[in-house]
Short mmCIF file of C-alpha atoms in Angstrom, two decimals:
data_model
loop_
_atom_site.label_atom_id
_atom_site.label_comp_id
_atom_site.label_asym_id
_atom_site.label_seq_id
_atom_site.Cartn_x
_atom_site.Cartn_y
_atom_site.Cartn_z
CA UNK A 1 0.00 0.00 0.00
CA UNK A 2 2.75 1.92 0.71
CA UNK A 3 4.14 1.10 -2.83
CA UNK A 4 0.98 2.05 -3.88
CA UNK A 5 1.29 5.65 -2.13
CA UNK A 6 0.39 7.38 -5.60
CA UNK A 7 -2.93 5.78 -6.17
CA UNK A 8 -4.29 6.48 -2.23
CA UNK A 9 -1.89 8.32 -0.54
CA UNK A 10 -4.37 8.48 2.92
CA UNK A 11 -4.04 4.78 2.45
CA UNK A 12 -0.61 4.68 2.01
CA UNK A 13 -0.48 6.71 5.43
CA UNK A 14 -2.34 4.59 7.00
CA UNK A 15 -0.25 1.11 6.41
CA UNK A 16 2.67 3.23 7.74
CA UNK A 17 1.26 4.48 11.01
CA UNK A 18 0.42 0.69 11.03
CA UNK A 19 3.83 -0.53 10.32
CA UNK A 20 5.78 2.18 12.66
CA UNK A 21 3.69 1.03 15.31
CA UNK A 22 4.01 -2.29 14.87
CA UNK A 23 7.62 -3.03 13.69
CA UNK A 24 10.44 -2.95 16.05
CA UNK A 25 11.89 0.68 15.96
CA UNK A 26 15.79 -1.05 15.25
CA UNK A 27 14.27 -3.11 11.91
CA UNK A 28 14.75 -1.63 8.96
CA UNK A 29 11.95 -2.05 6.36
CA UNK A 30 12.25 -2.00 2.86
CA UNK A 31 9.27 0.86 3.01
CA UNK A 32 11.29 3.11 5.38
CA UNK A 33 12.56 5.66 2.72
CA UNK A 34 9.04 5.64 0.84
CA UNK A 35 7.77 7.61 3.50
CA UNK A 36 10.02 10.84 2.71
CA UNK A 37 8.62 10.51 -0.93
CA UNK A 38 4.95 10.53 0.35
CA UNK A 39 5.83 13.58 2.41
CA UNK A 40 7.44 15.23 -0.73
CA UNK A 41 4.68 14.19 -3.31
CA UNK A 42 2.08 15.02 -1.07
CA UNK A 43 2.82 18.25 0.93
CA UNK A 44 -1.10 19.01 1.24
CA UNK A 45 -1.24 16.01 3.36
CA UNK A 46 0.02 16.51 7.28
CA UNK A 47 0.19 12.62 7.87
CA UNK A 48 2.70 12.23 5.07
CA UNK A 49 5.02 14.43 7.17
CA UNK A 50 4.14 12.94 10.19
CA UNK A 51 4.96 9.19 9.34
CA UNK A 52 7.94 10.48 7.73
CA UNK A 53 9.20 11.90 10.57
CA UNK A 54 8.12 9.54 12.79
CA UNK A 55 10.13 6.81 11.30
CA UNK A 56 13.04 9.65 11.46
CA UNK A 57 12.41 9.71 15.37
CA UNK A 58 12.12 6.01 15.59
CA UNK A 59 14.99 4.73 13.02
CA UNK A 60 17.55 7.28 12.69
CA UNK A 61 20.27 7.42 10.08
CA UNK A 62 22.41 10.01 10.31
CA UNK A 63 23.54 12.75 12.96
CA UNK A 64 20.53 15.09 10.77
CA UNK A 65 17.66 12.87 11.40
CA UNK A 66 16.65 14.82 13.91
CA UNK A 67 17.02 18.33 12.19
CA UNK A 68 15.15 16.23 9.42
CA UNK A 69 12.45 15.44 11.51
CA UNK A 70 12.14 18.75 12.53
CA UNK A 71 11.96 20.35 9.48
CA UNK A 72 8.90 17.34 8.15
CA UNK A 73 7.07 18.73 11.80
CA UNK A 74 7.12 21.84 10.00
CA UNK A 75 5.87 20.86 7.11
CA UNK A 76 3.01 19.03 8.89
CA UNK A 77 1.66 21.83 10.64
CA UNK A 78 1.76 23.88 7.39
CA UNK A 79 -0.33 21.61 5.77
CA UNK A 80 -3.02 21.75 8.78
CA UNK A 81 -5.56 19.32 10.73
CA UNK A 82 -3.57 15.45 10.12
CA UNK A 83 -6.49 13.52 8.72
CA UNK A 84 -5.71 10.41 11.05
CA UNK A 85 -6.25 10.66 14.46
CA UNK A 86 -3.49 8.81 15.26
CA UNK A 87 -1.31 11.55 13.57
CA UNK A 88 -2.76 14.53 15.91
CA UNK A 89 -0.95 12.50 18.87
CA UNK A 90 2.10 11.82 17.39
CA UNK A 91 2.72 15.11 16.12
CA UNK A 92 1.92 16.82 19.47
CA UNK A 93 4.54 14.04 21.21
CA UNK A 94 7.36 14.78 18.52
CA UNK A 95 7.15 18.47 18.59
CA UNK A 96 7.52 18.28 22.17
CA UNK A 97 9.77 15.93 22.08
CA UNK A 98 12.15 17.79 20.04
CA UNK A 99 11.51 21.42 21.00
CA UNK A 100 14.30 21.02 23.62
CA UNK A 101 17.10 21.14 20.37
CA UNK A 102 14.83 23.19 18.22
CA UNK A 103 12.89 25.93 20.47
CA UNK A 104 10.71 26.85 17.19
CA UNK A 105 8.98 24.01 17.28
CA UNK A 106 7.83 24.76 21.17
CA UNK A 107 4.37 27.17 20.09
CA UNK A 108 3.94 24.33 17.74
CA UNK A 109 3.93 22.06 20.13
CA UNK A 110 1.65 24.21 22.43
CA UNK A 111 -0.98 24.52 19.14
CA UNK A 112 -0.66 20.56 18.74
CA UNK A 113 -1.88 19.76 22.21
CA UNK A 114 -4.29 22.40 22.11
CA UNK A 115 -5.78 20.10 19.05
CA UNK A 116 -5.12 16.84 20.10
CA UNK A 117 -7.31 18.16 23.58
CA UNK A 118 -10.30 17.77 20.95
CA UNK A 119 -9.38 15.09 19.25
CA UNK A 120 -12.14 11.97 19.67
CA UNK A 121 -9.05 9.31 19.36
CA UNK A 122 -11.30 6.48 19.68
CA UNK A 123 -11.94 7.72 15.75
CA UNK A 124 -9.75 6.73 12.82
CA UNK A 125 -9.87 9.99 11.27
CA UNK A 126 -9.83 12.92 13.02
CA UNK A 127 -13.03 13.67 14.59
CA UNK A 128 -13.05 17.45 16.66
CA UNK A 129 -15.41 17.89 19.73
CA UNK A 130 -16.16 21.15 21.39
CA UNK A 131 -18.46 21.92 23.89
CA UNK A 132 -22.02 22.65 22.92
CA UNK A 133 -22.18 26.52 22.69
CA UNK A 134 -23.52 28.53 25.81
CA UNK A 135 -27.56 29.17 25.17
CA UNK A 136 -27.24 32.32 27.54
CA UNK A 137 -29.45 35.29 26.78
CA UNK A 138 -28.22 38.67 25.67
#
C-alpha cells in the first residue's frame, strides 16, 4: 500500500502508522525511505510528514535525522488538521519531544496539544469535539 502511495496516498499513510507502530523501531523495512517521498509528493497532506518523521524519530540514520524530523514537523503543521487521528498524537509528542534542540517548534507544540485536547481518538480519522455553545441570553 505503501508502494501504492500514488494511487491512495491516505491509504498509504495509514499502512505506515500501522507498520511504525508495529515493527520494532531497530528493523529496517524496505518501506522506510518511501515515506520521505509521500511527504514530498504530497505536501497538502500533514500525515505524510508525520509518518515520515516519525520513522526519522524512531529509526535514525544520520547525525541530521533529527534536524530532518524537525523540518517534516514543519511541514506538517503547514499543511493543517492530520487527517488520522493517530497523527494529531504523534505530532503533538514529537514536537515536544524535540523542541528542547529546536525551540521553534515549542508554540507548535503548544498549538498541537491544544488540538489533540479535541481530538475523539477512539476515531480513525480525526473527529473534533467542542463543547455545545452557551444558550445564555443577551
Amino acid at each position: 500500500t505503501i508502494y501504492a502511495k500514488t494511487s491512495n496516498p491516505l491509504a498509504a499513510c495509514a499502512a505506515a502508522y500501522v507498520g511504525l507502530a508495529v515493527y520494532p523501531p531497530d528493523e529496517r523495512e524496505q518501506w522506510d525511505m518511501w515515506l520521505g517521498n509521500c511527504m514530498k509528493r504530497f505536501p497538502g497532506v500533514p500525515d505524510s510528514a508525520i509518518v515520515h518523521a516519525r520513522r526519522l524519530v524512531l529509526r535514525p540514520t544520520s547525525r541530521e535525522s533529527n534536524a530532518e524530523a524537525a523540518e517534516a514537523l514543519r511541514r506538517a503543521c503547514d499543511a493543517g488538521v492530520p487527517f488520522f487521528s493517530a497523527g494529531v498524537g504523534l505530532l503533538r509528542e514529537m514536537l515536544v519531544l524535540l523542541s528542547t534542540d529546536f525551540p521553534d517548534l515549542a508554540p507548535l507544540a503548544d498549538q498541537a496539544a491544544r488540538l489533540a485536547a479535541r481530538v475523539d481518538a477512539q476515531q480513525a480519522f480525526t473527529v473534533l469535539r467542542f463543547a455545545p455553545q452557551s444558550t445564555r441570553k443577551k
